[in-house]
Short mmCIF file of the N, C-alpha and C atoms (twelve columns), coordinates in Angstrom:
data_MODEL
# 
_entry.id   MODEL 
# 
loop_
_atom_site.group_PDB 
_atom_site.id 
_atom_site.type_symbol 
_atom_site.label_atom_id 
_atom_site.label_alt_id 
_atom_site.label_comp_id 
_atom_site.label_asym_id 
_atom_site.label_seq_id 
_atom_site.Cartn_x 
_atom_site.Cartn_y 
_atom_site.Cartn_z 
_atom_site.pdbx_PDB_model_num 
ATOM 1   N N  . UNK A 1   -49.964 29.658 8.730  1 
ATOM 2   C CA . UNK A 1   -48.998 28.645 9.119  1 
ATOM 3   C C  . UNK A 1   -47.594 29.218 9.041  1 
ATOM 4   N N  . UNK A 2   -46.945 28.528 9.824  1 
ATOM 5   C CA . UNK A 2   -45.525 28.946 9.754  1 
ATOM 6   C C  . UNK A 2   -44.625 28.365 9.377  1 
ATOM 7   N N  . UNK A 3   -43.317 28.489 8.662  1 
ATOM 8   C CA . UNK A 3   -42.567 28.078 8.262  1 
ATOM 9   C C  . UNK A 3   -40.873 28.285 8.717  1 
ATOM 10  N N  . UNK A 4   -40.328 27.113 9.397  1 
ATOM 11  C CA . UNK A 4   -38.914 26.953 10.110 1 
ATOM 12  C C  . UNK A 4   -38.041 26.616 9.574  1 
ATOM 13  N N  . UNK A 5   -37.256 27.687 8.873  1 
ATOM 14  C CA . UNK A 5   -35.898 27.029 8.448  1 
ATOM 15  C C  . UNK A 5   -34.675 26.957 9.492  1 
ATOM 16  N N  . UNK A 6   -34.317 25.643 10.109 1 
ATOM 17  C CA . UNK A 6   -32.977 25.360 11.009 1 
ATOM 18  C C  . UNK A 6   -31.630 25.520 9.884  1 
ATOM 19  N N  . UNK A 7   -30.867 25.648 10.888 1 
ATOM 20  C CA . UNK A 7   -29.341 25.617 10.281 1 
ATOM 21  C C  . UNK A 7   -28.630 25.394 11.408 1 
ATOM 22  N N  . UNK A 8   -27.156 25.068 11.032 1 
ATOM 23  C CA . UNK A 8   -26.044 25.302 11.949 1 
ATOM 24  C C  . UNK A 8   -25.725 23.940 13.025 1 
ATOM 25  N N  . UNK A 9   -26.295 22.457 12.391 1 
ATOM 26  C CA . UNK A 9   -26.078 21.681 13.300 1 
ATOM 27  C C  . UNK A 9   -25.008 20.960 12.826 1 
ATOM 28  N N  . UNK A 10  -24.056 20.004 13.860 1 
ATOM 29  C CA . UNK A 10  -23.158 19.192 12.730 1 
ATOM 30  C C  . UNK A 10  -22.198 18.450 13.929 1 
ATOM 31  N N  . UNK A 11  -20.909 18.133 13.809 1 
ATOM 32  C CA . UNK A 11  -20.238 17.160 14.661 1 
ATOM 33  C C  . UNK A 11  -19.086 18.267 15.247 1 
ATOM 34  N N  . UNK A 12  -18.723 18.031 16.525 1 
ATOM 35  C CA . UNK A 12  -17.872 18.411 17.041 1 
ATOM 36  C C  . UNK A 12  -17.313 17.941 18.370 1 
ATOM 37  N N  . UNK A 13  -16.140 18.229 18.792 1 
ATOM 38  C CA . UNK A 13  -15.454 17.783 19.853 1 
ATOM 39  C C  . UNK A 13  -15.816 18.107 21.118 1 
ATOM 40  N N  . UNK A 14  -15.855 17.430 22.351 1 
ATOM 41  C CA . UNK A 14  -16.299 17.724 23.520 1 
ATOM 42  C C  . UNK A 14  -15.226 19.035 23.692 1 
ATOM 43  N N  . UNK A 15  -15.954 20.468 24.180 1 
ATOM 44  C CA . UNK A 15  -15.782 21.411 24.623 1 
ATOM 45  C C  . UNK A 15  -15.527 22.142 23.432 1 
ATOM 46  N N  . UNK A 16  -16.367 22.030 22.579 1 
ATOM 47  C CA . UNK A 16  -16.353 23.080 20.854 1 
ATOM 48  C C  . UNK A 16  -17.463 24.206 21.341 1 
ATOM 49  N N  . UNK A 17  -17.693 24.328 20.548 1 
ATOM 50  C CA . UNK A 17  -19.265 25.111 20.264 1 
ATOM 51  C C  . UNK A 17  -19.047 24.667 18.340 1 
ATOM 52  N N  . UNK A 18  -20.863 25.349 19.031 1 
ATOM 53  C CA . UNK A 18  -21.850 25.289 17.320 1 
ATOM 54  C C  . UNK A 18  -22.751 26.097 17.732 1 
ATOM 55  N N  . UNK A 19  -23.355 26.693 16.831 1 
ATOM 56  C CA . UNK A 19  -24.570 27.990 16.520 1 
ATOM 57  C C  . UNK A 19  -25.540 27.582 15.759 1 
ATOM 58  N N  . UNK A 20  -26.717 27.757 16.239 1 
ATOM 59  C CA . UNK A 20  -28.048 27.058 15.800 1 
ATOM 60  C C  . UNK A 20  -28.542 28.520 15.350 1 
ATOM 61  N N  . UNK A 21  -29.172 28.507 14.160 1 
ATOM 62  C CA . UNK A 21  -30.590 29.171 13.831 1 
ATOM 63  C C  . UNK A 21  -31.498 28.942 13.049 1 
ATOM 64  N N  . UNK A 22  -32.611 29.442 13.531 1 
ATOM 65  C CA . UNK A 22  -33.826 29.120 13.149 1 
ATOM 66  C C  . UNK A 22  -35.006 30.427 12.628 1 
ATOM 67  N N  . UNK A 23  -35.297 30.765 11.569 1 
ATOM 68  C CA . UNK A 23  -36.060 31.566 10.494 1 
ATOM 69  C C  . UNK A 23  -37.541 31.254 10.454 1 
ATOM 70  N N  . UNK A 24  -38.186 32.534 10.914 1 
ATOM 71  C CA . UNK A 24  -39.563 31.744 10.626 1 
ATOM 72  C C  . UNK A 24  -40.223 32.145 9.672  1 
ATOM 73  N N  . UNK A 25  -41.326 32.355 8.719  1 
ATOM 74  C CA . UNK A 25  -41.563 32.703 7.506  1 
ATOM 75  C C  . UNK A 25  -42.946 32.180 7.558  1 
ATOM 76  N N  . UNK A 26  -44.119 33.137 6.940  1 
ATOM 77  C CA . UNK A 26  -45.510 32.687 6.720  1 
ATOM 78  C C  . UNK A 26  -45.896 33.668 7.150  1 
ATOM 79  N N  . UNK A 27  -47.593 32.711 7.208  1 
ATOM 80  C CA . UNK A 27  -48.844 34.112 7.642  1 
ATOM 81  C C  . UNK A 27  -48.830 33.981 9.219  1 
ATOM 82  N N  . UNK A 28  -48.468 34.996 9.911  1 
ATOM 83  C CA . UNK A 28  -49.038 34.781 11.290 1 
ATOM 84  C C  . UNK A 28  -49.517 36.254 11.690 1 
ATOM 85  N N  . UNK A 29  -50.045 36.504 12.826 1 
ATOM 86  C CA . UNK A 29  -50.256 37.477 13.504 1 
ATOM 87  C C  . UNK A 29  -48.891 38.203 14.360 1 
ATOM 88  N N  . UNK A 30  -48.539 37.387 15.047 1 
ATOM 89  C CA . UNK A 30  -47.407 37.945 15.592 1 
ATOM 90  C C  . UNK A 30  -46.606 35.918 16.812 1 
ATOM 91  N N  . UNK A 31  -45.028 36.475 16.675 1 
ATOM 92  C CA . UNK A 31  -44.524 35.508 17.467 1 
ATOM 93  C C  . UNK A 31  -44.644 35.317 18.710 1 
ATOM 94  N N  . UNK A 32  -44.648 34.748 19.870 1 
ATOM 95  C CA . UNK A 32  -44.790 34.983 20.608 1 
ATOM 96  C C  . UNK A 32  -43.373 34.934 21.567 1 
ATOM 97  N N  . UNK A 33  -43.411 33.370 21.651 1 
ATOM 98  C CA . UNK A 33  -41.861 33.149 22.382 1 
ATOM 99  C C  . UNK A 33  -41.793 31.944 21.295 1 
ATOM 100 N N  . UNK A 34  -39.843 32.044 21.136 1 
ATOM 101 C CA . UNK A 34  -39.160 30.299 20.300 1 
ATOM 102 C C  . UNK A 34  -38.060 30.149 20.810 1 
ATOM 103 N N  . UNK A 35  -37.757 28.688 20.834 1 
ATOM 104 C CA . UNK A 35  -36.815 28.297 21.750 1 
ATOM 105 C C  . UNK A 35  -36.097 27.132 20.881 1 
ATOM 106 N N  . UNK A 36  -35.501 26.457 21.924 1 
ATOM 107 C CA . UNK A 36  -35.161 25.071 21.086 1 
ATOM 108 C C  . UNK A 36  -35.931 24.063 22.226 1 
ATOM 109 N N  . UNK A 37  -35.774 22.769 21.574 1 
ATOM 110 C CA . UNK A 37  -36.323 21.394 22.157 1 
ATOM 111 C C  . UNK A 37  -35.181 20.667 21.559 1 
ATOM 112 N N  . UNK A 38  -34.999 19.434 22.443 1 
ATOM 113 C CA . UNK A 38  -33.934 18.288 21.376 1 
ATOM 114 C C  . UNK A 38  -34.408 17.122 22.261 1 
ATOM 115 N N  . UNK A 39  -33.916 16.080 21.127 1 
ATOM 116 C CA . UNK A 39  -34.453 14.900 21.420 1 
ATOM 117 C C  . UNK A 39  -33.595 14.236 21.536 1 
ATOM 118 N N  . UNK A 40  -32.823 13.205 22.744 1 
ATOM 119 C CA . UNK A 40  -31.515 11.843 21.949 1 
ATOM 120 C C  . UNK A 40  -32.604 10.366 22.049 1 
ATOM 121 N N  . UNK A 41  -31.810 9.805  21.364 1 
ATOM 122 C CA . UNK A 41  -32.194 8.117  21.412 1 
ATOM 123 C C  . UNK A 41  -32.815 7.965  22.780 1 
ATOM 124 N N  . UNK A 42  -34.087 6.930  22.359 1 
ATOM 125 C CA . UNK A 42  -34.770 6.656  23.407 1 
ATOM 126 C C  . UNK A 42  -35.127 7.263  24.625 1 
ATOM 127 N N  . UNK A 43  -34.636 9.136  24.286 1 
ATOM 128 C CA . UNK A 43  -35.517 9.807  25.387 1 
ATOM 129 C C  . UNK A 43  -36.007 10.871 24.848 1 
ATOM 130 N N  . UNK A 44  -38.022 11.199 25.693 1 
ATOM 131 C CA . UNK A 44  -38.290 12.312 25.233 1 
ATOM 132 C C  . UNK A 44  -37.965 13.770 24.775 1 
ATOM 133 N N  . UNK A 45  -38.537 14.488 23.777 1 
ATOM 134 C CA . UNK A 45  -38.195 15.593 23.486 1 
ATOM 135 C C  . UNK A 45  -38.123 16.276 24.212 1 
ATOM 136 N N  . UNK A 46  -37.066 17.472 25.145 1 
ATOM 137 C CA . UNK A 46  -36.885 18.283 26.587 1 
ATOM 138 C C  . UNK A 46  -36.973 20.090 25.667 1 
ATOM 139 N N  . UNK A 47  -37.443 20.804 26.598 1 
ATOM 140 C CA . UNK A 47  -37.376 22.188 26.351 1 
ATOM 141 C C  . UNK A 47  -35.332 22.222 26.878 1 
ATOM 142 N N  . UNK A 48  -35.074 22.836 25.442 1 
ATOM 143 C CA . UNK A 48  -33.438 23.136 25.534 1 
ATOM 144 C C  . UNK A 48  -33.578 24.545 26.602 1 
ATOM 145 N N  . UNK A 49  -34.420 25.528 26.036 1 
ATOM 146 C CA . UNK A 49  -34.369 27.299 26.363 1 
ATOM 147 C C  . UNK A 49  -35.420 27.877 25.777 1 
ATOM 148 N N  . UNK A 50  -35.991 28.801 26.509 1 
ATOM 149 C CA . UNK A 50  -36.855 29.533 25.645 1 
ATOM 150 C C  . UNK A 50  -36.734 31.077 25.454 1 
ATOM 151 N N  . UNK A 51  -37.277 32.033 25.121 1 
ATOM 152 C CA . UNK A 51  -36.943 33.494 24.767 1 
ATOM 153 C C  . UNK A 51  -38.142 33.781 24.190 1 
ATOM 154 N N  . UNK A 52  -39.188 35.081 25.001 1 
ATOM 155 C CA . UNK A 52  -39.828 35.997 24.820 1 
ATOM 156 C C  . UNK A 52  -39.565 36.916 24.030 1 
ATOM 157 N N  . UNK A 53  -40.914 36.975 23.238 1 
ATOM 158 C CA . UNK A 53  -40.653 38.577 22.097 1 
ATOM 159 C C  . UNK A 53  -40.300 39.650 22.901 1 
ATOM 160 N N  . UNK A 54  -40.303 39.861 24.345 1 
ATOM 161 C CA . UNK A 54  -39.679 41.136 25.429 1 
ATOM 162 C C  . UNK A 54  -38.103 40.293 25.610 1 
ATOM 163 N N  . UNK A 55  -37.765 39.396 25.345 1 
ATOM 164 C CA . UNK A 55  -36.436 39.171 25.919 1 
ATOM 165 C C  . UNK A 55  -36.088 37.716 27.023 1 
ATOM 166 N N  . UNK A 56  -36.856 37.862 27.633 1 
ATOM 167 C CA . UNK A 56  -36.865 36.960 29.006 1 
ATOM 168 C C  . UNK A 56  -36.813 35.512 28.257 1 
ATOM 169 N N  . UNK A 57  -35.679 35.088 29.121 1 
ATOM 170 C CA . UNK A 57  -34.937 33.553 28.924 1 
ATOM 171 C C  . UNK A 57  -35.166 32.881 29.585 1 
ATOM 172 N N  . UNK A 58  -35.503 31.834 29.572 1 
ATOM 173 C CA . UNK A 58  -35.552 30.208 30.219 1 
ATOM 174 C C  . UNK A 58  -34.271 29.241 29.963 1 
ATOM 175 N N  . UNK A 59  -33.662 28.767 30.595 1 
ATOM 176 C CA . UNK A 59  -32.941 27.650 30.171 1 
ATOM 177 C C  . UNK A 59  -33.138 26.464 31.107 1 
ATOM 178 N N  . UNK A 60  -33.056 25.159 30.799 1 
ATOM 179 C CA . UNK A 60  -32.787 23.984 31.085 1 
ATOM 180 C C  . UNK A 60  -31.983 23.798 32.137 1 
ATOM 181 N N  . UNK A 61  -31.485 23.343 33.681 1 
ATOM 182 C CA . UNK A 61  -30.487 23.618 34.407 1 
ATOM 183 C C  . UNK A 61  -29.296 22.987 33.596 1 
ATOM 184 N N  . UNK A 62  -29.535 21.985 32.776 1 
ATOM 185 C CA . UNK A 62  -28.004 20.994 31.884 1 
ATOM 186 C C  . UNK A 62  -27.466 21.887 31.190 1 
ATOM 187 N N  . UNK A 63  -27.856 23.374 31.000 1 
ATOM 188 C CA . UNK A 63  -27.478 23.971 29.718 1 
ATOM 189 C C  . UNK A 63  -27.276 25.541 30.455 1 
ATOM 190 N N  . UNK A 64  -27.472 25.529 31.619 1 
ATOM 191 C CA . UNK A 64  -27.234 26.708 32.229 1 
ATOM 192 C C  . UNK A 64  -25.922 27.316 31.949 1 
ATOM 193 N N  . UNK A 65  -25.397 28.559 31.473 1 
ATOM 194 C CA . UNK A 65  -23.994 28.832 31.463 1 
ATOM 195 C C  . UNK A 65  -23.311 28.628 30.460 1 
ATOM 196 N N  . UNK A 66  -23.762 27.295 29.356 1 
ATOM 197 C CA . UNK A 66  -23.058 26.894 28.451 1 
ATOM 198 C C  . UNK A 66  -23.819 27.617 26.926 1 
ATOM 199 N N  . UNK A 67  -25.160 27.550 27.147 1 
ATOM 200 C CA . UNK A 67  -25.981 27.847 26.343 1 
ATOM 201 C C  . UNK A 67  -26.474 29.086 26.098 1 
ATOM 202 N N  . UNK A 68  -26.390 30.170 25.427 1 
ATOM 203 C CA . UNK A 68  -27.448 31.339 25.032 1 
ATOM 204 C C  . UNK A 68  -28.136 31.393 23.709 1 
ATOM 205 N N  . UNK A 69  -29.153 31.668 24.269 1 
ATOM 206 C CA . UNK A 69  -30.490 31.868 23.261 1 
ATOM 207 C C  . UNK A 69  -30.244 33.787 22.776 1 
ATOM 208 N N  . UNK A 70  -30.752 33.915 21.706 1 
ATOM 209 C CA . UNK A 70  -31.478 35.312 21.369 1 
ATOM 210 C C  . UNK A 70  -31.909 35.404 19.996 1 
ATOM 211 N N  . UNK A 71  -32.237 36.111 19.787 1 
ATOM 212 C CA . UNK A 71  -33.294 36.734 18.958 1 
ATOM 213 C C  . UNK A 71  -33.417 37.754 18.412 1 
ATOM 214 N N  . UNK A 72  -33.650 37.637 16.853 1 
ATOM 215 C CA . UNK A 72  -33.871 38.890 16.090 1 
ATOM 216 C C  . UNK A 72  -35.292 39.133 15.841 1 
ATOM 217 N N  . UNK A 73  -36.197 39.928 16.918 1 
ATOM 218 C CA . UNK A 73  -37.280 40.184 16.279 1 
ATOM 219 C C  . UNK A 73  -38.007 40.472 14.928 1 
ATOM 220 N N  . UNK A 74  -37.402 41.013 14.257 1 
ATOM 221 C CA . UNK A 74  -36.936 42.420 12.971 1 
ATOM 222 C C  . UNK A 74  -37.014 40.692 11.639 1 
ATOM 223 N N  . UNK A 75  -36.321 40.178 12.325 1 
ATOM 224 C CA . UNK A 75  -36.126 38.597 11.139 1 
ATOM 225 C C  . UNK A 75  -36.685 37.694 11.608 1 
ATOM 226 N N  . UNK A 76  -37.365 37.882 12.274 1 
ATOM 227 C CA . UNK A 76  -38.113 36.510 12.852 1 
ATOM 228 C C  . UNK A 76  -37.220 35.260 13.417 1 
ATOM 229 N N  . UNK A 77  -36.184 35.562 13.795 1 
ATOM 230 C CA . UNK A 77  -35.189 34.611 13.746 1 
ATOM 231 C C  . UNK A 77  -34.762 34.216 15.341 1 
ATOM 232 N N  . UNK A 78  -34.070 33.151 15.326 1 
ATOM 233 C CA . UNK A 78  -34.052 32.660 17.047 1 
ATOM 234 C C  . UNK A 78  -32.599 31.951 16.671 1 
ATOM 235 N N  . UNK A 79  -31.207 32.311 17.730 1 
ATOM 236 C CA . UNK A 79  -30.263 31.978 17.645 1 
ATOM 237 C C  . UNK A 79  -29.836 30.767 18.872 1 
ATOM 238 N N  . UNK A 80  -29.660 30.014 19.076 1 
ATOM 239 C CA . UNK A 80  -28.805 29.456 19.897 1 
ATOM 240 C C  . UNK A 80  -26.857 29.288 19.695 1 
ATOM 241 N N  . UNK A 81  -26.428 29.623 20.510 1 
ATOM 242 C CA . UNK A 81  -25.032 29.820 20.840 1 
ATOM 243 C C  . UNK A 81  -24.868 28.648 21.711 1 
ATOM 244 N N  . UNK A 82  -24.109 27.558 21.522 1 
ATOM 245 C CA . UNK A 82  -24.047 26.097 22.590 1 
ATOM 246 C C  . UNK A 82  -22.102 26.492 22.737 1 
ATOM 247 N N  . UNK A 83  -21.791 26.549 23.628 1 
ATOM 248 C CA . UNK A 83  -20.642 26.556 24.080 1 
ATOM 249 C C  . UNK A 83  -19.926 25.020 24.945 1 
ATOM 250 N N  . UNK A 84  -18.922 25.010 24.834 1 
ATOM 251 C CA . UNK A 84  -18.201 24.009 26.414 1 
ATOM 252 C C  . UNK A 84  -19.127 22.560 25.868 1 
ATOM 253 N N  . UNK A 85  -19.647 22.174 24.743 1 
ATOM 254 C CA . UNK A 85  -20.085 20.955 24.892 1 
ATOM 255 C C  . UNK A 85  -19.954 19.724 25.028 1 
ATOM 256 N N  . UNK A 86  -20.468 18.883 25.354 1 
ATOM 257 C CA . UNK A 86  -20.546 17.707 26.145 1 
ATOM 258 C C  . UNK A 86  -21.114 16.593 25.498 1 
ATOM 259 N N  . UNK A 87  -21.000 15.039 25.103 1 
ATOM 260 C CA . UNK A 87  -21.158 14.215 25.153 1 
ATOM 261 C C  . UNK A 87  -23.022 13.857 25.183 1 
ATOM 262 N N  . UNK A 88  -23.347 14.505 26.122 1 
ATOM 263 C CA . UNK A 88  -24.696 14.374 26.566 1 
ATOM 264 C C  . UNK A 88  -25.600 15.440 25.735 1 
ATOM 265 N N  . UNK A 89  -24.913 16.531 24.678 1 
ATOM 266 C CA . UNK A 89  -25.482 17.220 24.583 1 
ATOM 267 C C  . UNK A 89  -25.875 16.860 23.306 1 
ATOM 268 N N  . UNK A 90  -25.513 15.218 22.714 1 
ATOM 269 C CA . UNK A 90  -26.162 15.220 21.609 1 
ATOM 270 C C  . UNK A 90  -27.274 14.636 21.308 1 
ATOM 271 N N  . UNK A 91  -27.578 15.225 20.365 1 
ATOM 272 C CA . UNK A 91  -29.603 15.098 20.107 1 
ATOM 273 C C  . UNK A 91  -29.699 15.922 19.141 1 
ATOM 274 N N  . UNK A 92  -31.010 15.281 18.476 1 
ATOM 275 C CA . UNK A 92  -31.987 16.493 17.416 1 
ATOM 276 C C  . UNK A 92  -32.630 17.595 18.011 1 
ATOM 277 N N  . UNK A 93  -31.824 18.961 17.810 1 
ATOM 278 C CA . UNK A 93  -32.763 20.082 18.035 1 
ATOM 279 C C  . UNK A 93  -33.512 20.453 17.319 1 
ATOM 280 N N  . UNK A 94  -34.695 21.162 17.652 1 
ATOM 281 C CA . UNK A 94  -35.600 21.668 16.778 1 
ATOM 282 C C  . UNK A 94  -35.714 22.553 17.450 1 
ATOM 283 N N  . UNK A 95  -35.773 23.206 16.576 1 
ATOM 284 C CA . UNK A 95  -36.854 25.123 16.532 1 
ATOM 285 C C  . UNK A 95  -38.544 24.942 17.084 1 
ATOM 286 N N  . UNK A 96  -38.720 26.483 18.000 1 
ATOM 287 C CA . UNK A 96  -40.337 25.999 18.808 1 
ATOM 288 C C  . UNK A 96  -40.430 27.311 18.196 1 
ATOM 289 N N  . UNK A 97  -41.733 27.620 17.757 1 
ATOM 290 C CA . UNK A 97  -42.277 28.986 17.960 1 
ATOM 291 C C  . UNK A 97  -43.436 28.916 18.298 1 
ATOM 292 N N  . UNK A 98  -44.136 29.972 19.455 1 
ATOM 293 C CA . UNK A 98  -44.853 29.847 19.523 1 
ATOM 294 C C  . UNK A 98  -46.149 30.932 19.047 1 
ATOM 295 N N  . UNK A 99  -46.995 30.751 18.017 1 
ATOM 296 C CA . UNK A 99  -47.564 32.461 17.352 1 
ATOM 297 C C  . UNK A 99  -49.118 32.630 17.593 1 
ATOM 298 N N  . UNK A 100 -49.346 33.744 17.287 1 
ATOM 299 C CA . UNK A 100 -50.769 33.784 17.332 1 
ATOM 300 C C  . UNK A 100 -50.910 34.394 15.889 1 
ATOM 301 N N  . UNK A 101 -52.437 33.231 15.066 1 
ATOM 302 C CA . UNK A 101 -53.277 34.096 14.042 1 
ATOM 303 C C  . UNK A 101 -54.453 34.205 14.119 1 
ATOM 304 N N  . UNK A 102 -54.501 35.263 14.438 1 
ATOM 305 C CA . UNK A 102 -55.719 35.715 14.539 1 
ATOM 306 C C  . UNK A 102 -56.184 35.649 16.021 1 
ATOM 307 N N  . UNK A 103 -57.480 35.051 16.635 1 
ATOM 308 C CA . UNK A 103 -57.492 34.395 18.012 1 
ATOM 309 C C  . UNK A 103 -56.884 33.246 18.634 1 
ATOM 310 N N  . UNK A 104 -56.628 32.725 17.711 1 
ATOM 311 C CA . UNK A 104 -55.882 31.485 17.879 1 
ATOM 312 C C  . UNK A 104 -54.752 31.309 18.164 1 
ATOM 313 N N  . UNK A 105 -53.992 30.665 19.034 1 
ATOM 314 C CA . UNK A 105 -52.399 30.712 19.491 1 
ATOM 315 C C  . UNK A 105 -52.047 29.224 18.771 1 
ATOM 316 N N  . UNK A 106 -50.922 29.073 18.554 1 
ATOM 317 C CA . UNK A 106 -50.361 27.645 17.731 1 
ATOM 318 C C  . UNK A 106 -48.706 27.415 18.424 1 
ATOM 319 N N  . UNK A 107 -48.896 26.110 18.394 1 
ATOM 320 C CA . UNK A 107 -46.927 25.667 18.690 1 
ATOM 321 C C  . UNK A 107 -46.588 24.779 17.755 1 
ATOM 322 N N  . UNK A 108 -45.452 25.764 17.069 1 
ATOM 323 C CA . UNK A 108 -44.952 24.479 15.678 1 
ATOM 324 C C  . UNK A 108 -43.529 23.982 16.351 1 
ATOM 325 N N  . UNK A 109 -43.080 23.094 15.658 1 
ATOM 326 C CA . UNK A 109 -41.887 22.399 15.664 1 
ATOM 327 C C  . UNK A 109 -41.298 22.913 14.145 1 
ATOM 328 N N  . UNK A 110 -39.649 22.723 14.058 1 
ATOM 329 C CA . UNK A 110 -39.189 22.332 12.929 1 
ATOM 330 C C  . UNK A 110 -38.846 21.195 12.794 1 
ATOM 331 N N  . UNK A 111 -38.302 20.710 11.952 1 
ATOM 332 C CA . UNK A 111 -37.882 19.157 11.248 1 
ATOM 333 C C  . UNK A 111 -36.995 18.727 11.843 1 
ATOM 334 N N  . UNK A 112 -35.766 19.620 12.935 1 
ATOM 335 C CA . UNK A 112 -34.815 19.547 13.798 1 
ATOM 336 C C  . UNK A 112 -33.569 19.373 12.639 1 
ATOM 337 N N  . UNK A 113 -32.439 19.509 13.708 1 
ATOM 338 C CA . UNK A 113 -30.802 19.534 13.066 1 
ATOM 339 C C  . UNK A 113 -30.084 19.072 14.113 1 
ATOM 340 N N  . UNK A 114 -29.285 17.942 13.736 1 
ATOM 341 C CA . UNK A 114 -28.702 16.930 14.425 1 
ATOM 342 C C  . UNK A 114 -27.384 17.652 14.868 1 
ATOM 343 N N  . UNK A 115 -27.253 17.260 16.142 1 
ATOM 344 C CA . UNK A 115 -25.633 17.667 16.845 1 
ATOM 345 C C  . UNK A 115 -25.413 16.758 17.315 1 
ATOM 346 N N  . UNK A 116 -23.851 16.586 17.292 1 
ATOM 347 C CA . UNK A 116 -22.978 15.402 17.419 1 
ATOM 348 C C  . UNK A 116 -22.202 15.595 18.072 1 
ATOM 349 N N  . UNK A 117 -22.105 15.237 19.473 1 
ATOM 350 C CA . UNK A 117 -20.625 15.753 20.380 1 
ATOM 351 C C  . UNK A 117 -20.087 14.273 20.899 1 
ATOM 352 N N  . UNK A 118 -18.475 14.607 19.662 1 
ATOM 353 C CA . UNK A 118 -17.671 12.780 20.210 1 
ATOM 354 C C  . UNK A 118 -16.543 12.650 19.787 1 
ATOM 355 N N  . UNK A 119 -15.730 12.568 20.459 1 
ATOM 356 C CA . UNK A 119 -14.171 12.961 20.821 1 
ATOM 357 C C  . UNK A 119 -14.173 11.377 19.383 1 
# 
């Protein structure tokens, strides 16, 4: 099983930034890809971005440009960088990883970390 420690969420002004990361820790075989997800009031949880253990990024078109993902293989660790933010961009993020132990592939969530964008 794996274990997600988030950090780095909190309140800020339309067009701030904030820096998300996320630590993974436990028994696994190896990571595969982790990203973020966030959730606001009364709407489903959305893939924020994702990032391959080779590198390769996904993002969301709402988050295109504003947002970079990366990754410390070496720490198990997954960064988000949110730039230029917006009003809309608040929600509970959570940490995705996705790992394999053994034959088995798994997708965890973390507990998420709240961002607040409001003049």
């Amino acid at each position: 099983q794996v274990q997600l420690v988030e950090s780095g969420g909190g309140s800020v002004q339309p067009g701030g930034s904030l820096r998300l990361s996320c630590a993974a820790s436990g028994s696994f075989f190896s990571i595969n890809a982790m990203g973020w997800y966030r959730q606001s009031p009364g709407k489903e949880r959305d893939l924020v971005t994702s990032i391959t253990s080779g590198g390769r990024t996904n993002y969301a078109n709402s988050v295109k440009g504003r947002f970079t993902i990366s990754r410390d293989n070496a720490k198990n660790t997954v960064y988000l960088q949110m730039n230029n933010l917006k009003p809309e961009d608040t929600a509970v993020y959570s940490c995705w990883v996705a790992y394999t132990d053994g034959d088995v592939a798994y997708d965890q969530w973390g507990q998420g970390t709240r961002v607040i964008v409001s003049s």
